[in-house]
C-alpha angles and dihedrals in degrees: 000000000000115000121221122239090254092052091051093048091048090051093047091049092050095048093043091045092231130129114268089237090058093052091044090054092050094047094041111140094016118123127225088258090057095045096045097079092052090046092050092048093050091046091053091047092050092048091050091050091050091051091051092049090049091050092050092048093052 
């Protein structure tokens, strides 16, 4: 599934705990192709953190 620019920005804002408007301002003028690597990196980091929390909780 290919995420839209808005979905990626919403995800980045959520993970980075910043307002969506802040992230939109920073990424203004960037295309989906330019945002995708940051999105993928943050998604991998978040997934890794969730795995660590799950391992600690068990």
